[in-house]
PDB file of N, CA, C, O and CB in Angstrom:
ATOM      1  N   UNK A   1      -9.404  15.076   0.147  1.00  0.00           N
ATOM      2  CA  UNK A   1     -10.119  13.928  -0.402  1.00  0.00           C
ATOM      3  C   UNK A   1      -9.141  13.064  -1.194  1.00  0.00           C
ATOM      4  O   UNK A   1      -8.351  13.504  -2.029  1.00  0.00           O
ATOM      5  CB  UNK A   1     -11.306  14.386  -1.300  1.00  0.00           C
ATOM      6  N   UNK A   2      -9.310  11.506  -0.763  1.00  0.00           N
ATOM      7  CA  UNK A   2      -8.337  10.791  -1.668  1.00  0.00           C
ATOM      8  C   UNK A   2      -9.135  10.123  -3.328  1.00  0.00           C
ATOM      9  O   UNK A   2     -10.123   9.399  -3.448  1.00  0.00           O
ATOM     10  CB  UNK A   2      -7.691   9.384  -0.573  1.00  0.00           C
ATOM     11  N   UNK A   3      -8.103  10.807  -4.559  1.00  0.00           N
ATOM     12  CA  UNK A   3      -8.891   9.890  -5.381  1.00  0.00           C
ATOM     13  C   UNK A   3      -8.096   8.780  -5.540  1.00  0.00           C
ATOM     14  O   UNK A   3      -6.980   8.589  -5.055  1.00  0.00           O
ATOM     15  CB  UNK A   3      -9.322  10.422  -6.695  1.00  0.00           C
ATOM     16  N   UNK A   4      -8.899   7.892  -6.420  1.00  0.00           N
ATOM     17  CA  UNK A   4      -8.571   6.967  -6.719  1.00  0.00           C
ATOM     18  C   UNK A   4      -7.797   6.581  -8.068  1.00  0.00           C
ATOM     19  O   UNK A   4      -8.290   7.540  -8.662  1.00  0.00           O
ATOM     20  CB  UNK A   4      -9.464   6.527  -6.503  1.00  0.00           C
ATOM     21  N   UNK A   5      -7.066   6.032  -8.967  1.00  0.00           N
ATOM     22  CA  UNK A   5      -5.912   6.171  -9.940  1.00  0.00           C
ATOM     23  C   UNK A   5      -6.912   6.287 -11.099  1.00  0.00           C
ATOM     24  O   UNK A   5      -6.345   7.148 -11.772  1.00  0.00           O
ATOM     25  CB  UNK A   5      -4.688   4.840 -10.024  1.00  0.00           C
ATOM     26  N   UNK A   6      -7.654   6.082 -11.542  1.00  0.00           N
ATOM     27  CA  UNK A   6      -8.829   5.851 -12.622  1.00  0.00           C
ATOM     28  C   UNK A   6      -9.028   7.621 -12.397  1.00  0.00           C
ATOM     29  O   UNK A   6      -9.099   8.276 -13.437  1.00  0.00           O
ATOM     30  CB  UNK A   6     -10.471   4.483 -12.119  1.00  0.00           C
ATOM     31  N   UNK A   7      -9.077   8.046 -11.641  1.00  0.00           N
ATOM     32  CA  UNK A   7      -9.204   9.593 -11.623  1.00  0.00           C
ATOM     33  C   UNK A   7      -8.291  10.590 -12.918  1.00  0.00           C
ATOM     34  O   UNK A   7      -8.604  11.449 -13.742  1.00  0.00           O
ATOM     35  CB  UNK A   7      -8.590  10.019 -10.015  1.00  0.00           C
ATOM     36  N   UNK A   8      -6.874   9.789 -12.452  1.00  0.00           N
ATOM     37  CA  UNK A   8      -6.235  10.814 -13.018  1.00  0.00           C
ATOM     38  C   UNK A   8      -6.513  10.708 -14.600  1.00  0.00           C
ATOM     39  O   UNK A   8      -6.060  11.582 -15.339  1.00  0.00           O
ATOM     40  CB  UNK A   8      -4.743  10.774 -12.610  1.00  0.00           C
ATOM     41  N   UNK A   9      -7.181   9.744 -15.062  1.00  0.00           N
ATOM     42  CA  UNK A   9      -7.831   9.671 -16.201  1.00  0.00           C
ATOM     43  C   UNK A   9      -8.502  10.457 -16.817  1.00  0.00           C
ATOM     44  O   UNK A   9      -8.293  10.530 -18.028  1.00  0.00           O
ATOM     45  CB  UNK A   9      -8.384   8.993 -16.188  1.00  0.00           C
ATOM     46  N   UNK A  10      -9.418  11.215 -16.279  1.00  0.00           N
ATOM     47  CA  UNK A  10     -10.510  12.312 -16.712  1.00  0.00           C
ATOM     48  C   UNK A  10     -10.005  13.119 -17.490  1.00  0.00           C
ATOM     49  O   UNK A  10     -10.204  13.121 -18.705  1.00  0.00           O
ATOM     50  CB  UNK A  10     -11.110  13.120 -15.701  1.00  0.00           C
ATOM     51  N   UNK A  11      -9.084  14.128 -16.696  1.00  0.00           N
ATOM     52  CA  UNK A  11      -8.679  15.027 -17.655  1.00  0.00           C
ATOM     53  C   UNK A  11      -8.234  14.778 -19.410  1.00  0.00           C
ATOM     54  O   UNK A  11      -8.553  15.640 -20.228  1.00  0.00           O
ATOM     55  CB  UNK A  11      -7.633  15.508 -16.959  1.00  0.00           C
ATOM     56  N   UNK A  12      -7.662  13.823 -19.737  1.00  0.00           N
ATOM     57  CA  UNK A  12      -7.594  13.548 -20.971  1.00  0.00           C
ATOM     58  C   UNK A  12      -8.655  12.556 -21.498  1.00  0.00           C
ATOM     59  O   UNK A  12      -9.224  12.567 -22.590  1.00  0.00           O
ATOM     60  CB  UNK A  12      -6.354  13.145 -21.177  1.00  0.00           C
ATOM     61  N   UNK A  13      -8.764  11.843 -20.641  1.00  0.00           N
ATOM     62  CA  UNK A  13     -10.701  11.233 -21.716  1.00  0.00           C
ATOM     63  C   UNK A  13     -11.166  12.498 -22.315  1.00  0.00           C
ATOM     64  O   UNK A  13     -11.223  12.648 -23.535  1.00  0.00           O
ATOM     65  CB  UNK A  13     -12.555  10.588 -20.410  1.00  0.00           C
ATOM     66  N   UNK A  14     -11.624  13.751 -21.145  1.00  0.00           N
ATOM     67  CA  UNK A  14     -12.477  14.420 -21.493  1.00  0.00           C
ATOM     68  C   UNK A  14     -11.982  15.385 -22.664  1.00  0.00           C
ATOM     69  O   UNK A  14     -12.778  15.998 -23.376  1.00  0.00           O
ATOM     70  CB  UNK A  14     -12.968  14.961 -20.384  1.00  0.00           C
ATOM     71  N   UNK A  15     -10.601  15.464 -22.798  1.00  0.00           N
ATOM     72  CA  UNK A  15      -9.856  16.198 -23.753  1.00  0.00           C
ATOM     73  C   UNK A  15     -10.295  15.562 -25.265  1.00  0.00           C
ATOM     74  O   UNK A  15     -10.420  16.293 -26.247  1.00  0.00           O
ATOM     75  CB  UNK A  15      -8.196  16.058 -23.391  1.00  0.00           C
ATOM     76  N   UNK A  16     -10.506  14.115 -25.307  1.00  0.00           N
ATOM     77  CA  UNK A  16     -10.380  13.256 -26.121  1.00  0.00           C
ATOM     78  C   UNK A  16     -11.684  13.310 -26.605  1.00  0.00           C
ATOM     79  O   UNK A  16     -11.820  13.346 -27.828  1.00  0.00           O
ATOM     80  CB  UNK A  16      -9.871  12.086 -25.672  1.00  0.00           C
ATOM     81  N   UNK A  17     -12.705  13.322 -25.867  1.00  0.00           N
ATOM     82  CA  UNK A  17     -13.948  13.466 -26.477  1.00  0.00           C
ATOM     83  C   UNK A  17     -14.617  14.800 -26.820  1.00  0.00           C
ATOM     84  O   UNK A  17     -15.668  14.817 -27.461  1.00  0.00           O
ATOM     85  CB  UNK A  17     -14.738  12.837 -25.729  1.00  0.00           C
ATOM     86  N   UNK A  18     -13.884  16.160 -26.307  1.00  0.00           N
ATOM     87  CA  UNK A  18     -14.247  17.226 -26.451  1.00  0.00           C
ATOM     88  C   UNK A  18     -13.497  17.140 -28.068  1.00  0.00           C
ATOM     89  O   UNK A  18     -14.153  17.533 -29.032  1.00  0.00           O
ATOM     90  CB  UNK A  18     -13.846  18.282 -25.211  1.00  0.00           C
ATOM     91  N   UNK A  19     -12.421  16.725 -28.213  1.00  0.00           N
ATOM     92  CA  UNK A  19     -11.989  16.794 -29.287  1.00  0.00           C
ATOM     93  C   UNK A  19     -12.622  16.456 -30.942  1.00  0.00           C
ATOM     94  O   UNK A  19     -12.789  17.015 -32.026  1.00  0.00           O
ATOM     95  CB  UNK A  19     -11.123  16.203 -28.942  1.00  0.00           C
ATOM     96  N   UNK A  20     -12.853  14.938 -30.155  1.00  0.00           N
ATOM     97  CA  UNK A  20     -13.813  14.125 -31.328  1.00  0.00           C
ATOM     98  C   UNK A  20     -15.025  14.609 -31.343  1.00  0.00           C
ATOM     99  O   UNK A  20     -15.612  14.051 -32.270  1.00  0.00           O
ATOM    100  CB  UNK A  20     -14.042  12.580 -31.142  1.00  0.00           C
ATOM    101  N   UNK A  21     -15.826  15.468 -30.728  1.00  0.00           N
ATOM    102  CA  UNK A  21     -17.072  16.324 -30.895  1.00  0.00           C
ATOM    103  C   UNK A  21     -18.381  15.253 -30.084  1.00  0.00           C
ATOM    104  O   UNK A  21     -19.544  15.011 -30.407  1.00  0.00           O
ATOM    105  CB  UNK A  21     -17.373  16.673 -32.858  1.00  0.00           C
ATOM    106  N   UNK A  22     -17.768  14.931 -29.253  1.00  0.00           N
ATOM    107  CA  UNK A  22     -18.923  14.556 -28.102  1.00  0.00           C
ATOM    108  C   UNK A  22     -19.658  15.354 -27.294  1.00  0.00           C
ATOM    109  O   UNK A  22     -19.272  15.932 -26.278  1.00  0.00           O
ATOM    110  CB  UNK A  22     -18.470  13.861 -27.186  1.00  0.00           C
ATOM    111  N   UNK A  23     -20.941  15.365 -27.880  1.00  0.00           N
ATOM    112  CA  UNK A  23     -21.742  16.004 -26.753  1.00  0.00           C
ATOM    113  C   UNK A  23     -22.746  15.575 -25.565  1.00  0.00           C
ATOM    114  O   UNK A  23     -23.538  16.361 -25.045  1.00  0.00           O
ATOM    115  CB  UNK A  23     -22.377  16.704 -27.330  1.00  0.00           C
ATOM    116  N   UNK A  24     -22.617  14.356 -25.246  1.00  0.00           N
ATOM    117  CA  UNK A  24     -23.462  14.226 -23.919  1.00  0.00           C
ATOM    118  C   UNK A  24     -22.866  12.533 -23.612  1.00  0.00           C
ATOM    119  O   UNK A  24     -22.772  11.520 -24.306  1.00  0.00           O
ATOM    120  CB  UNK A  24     -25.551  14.457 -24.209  1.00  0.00           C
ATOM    121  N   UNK A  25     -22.595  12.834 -22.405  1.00  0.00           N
ATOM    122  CA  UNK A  25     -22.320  11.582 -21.746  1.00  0.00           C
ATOM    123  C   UNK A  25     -22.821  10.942 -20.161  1.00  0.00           C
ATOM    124  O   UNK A  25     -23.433  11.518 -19.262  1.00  0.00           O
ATOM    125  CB  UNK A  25     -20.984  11.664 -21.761  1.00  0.00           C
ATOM    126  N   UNK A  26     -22.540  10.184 -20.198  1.00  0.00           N
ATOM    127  CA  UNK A  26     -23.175   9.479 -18.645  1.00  0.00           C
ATOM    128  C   UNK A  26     -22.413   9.125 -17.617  1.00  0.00           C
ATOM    129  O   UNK A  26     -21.837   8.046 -17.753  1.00  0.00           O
ATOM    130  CB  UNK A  26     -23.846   8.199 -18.763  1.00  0.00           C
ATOM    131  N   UNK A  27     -22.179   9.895 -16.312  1.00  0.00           N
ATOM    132  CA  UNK A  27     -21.582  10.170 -15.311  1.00  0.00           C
ATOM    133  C   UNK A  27     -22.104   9.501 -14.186  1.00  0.00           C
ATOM    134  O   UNK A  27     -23.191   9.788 -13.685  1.00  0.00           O
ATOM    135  CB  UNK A  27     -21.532  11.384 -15.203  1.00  0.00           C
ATOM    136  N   UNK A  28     -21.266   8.514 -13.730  1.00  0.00           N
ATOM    137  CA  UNK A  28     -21.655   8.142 -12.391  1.00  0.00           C
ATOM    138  C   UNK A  28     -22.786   7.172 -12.655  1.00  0.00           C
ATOM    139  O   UNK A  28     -23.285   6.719 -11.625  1.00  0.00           O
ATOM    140  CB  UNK A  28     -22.078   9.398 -11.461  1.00  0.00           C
ATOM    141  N   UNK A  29     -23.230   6.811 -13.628  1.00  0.00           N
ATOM    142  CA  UNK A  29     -24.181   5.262 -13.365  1.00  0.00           C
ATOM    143  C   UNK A  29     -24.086   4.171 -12.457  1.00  0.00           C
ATOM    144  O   UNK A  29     -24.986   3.422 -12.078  1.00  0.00           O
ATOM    145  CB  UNK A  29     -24.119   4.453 -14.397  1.00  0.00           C
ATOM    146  N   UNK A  30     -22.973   4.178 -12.180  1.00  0.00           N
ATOM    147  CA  UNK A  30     -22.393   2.856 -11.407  1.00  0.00           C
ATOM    148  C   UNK A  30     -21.679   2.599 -10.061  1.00  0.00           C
ATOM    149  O   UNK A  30     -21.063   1.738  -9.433  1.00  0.00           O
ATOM    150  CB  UNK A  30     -21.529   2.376 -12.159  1.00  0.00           C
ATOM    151  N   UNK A  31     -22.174   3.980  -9.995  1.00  0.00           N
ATOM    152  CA  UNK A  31     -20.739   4.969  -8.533  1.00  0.00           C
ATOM    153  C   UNK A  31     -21.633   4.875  -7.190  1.00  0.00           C
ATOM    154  O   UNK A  31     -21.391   5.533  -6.178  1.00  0.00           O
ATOM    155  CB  UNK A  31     -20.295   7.468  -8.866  1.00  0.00           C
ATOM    156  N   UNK A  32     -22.616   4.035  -7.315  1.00  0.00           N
ATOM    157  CA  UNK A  32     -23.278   3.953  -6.280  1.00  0.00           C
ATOM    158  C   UNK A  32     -22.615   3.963  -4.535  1.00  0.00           C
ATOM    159  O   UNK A  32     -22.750   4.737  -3.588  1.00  0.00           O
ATOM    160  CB  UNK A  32     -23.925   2.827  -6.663  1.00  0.00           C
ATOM    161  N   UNK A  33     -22.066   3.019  -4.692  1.00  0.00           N
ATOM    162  CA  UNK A  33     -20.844   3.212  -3.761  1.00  0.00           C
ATOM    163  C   UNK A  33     -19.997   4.485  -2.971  1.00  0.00           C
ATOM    164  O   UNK A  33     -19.892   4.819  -1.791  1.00  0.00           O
ATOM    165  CB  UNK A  33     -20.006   2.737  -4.471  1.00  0.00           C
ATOM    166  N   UNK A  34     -19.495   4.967  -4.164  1.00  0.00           N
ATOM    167  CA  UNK A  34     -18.647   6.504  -4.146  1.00  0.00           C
ATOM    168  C   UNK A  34     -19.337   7.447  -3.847  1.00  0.00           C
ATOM    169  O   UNK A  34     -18.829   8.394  -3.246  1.00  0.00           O
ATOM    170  CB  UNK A  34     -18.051   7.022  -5.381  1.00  0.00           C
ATOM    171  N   UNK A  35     -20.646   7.441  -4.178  1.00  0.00           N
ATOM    172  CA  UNK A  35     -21.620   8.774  -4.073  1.00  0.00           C
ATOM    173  C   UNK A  35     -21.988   8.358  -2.578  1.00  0.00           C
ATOM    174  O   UNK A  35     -21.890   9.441  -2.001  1.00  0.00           O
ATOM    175  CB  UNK A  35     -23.161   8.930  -5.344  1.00  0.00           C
ATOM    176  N   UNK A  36     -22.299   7.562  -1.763  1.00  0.00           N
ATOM    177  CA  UNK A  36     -22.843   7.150  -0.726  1.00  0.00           C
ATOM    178  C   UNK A  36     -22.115   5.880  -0.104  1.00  0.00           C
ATOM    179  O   UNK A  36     -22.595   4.759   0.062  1.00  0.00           O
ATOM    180  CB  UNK A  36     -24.164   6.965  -1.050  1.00  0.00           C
ATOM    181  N   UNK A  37     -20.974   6.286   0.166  1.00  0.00           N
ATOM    182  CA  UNK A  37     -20.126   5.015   0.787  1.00  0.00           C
ATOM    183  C   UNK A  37     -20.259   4.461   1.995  1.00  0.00           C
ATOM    184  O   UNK A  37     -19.538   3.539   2.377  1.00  0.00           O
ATOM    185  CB  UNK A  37     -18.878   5.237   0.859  1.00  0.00           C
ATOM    186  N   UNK A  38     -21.729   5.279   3.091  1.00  0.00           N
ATOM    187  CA  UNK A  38     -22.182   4.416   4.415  1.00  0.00           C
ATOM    188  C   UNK A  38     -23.224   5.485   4.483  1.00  0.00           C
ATOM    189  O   UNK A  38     -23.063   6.705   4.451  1.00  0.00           O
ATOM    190  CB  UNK A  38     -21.017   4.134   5.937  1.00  0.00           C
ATOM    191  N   UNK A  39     -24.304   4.802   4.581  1.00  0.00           N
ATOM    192  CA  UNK A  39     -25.866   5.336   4.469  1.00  0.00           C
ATOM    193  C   UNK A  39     -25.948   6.890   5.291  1.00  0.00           C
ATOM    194  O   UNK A  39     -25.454   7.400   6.296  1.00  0.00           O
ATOM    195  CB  UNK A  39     -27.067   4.045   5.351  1.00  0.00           C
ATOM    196  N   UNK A  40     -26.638   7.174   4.485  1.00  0.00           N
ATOM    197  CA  UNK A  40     -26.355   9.128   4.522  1.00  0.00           C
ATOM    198  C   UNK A  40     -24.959  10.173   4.303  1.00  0.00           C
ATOM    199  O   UNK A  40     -24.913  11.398   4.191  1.00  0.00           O
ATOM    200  CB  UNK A  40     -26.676   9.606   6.079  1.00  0.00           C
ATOM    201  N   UNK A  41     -24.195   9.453   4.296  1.00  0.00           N
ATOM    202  CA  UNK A  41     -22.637   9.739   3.749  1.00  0.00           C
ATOM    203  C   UNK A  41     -22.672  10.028   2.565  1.00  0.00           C
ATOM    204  O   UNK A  41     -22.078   9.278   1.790  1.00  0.00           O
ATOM    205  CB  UNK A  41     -21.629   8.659   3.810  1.00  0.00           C
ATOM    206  N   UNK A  42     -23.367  11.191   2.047  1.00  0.00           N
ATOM    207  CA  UNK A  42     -22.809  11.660   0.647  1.00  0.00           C
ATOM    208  C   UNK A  42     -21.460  12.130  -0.157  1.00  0.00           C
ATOM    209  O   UNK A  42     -21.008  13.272  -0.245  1.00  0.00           O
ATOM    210  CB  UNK A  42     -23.386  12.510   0.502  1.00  0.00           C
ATOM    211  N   UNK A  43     -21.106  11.281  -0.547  1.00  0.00           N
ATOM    212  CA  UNK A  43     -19.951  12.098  -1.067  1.00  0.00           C
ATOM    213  C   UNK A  43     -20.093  12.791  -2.214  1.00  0.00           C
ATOM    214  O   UNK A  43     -20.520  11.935  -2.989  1.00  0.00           O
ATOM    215  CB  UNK A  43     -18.881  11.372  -1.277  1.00  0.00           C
ATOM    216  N   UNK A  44     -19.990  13.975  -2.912  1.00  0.00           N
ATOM    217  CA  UNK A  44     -19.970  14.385  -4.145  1.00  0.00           C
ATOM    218  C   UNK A  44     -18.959  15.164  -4.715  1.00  0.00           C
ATOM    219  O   UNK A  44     -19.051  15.518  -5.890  1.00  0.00           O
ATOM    220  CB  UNK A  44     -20.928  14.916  -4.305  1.00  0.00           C
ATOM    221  N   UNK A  45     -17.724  15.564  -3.810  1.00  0.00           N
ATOM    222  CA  UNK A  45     -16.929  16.205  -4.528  1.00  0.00           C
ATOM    223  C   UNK A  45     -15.824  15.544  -5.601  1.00  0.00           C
ATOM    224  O   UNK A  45     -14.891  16.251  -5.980  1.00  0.00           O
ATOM    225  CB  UNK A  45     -16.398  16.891  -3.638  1.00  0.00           C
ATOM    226  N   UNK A  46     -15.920  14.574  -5.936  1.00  0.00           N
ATOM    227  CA  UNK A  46     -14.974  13.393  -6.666  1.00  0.00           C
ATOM    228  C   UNK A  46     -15.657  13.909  -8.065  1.00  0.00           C
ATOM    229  O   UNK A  46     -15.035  14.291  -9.057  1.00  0.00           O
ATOM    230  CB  UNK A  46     -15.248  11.382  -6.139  1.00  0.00           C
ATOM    231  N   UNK A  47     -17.431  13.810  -7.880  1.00  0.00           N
ATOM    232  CA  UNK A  47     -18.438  13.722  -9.356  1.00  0.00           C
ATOM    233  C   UNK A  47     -18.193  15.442  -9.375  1.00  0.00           C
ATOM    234  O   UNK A  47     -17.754  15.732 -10.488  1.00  0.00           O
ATOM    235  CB  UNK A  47     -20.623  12.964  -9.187  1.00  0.00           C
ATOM    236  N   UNK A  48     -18.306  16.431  -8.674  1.00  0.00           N
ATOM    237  CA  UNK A  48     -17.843  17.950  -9.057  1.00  0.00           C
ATOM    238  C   UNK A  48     -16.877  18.111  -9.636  1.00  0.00           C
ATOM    239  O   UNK A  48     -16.983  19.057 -10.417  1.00  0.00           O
ATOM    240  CB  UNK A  48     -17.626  18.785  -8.149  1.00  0.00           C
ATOM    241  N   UNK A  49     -15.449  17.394  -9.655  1.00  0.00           N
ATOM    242  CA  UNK A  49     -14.496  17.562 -10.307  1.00  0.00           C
ATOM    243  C   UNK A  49     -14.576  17.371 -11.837  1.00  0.00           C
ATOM    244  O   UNK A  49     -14.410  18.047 -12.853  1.00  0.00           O
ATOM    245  CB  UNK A  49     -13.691  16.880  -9.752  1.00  0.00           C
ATOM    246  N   UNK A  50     -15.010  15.743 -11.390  1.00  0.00           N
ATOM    247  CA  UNK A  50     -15.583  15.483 -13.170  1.00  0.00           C
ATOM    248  C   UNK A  50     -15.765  15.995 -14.075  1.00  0.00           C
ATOM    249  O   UNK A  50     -15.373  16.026 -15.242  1.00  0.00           O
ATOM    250  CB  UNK A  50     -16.477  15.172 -13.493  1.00  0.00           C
ATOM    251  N   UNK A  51     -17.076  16.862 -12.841  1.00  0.00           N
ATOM    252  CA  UNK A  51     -18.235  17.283 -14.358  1.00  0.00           C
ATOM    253  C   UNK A  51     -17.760  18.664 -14.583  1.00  0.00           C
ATOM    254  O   UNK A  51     -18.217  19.200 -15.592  1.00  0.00           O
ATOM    255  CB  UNK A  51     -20.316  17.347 -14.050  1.00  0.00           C
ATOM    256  N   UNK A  52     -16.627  19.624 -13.585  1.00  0.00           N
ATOM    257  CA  UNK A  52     -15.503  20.525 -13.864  1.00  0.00           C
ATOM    258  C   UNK A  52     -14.955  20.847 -14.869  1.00  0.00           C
ATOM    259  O   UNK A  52     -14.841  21.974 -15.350  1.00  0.00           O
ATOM    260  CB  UNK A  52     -14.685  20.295 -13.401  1.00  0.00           C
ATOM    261  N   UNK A  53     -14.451  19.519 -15.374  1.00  0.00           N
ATOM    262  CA  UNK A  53     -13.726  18.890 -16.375  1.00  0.00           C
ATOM    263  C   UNK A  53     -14.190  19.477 -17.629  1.00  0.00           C
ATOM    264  O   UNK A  53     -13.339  20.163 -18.196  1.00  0.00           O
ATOM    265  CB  UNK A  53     -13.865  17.413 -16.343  1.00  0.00           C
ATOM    266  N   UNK A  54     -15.508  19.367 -18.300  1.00  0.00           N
ATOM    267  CA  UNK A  54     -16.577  18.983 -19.176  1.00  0.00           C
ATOM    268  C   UNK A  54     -16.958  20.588 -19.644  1.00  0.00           C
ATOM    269  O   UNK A  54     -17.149  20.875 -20.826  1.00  0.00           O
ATOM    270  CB  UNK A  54     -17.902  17.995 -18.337  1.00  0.00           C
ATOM    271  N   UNK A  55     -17.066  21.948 -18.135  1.00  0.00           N
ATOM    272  CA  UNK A  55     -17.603  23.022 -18.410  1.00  0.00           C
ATOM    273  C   UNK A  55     -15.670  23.819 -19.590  1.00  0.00           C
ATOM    274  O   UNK A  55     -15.679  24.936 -20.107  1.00  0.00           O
ATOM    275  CB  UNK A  55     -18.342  23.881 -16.470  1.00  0.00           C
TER     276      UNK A  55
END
């Protein structure tokens, strides 16, 4: 799977907010696209990594 450069981001956002004591955030609001990039084409392993991240 190819990501995209905004990816390699996660890992330290999520470092950054685990740090500062964040507990709940909002994933994928806007990923409409990414999650379903040609009708019935689910993609979800990009948002599994993510939310990987977080456990």
């Amino acid at each position: 799977m190819k990501y995209k450069a905004c990816d390699m981001l996660w890992e330290p956002d999520v470092k950054l907010m685990q740090k500062s004591g964040v507990k709940v955030v909002r994933v994928a609001e806007f990923a409409r696209s990414r999650l379903e990039p040609s009708e019935g084409d689910y993609q979800f392993g990009w948002l599994d990594k993510a939310m990987d991240l977080f456990h």
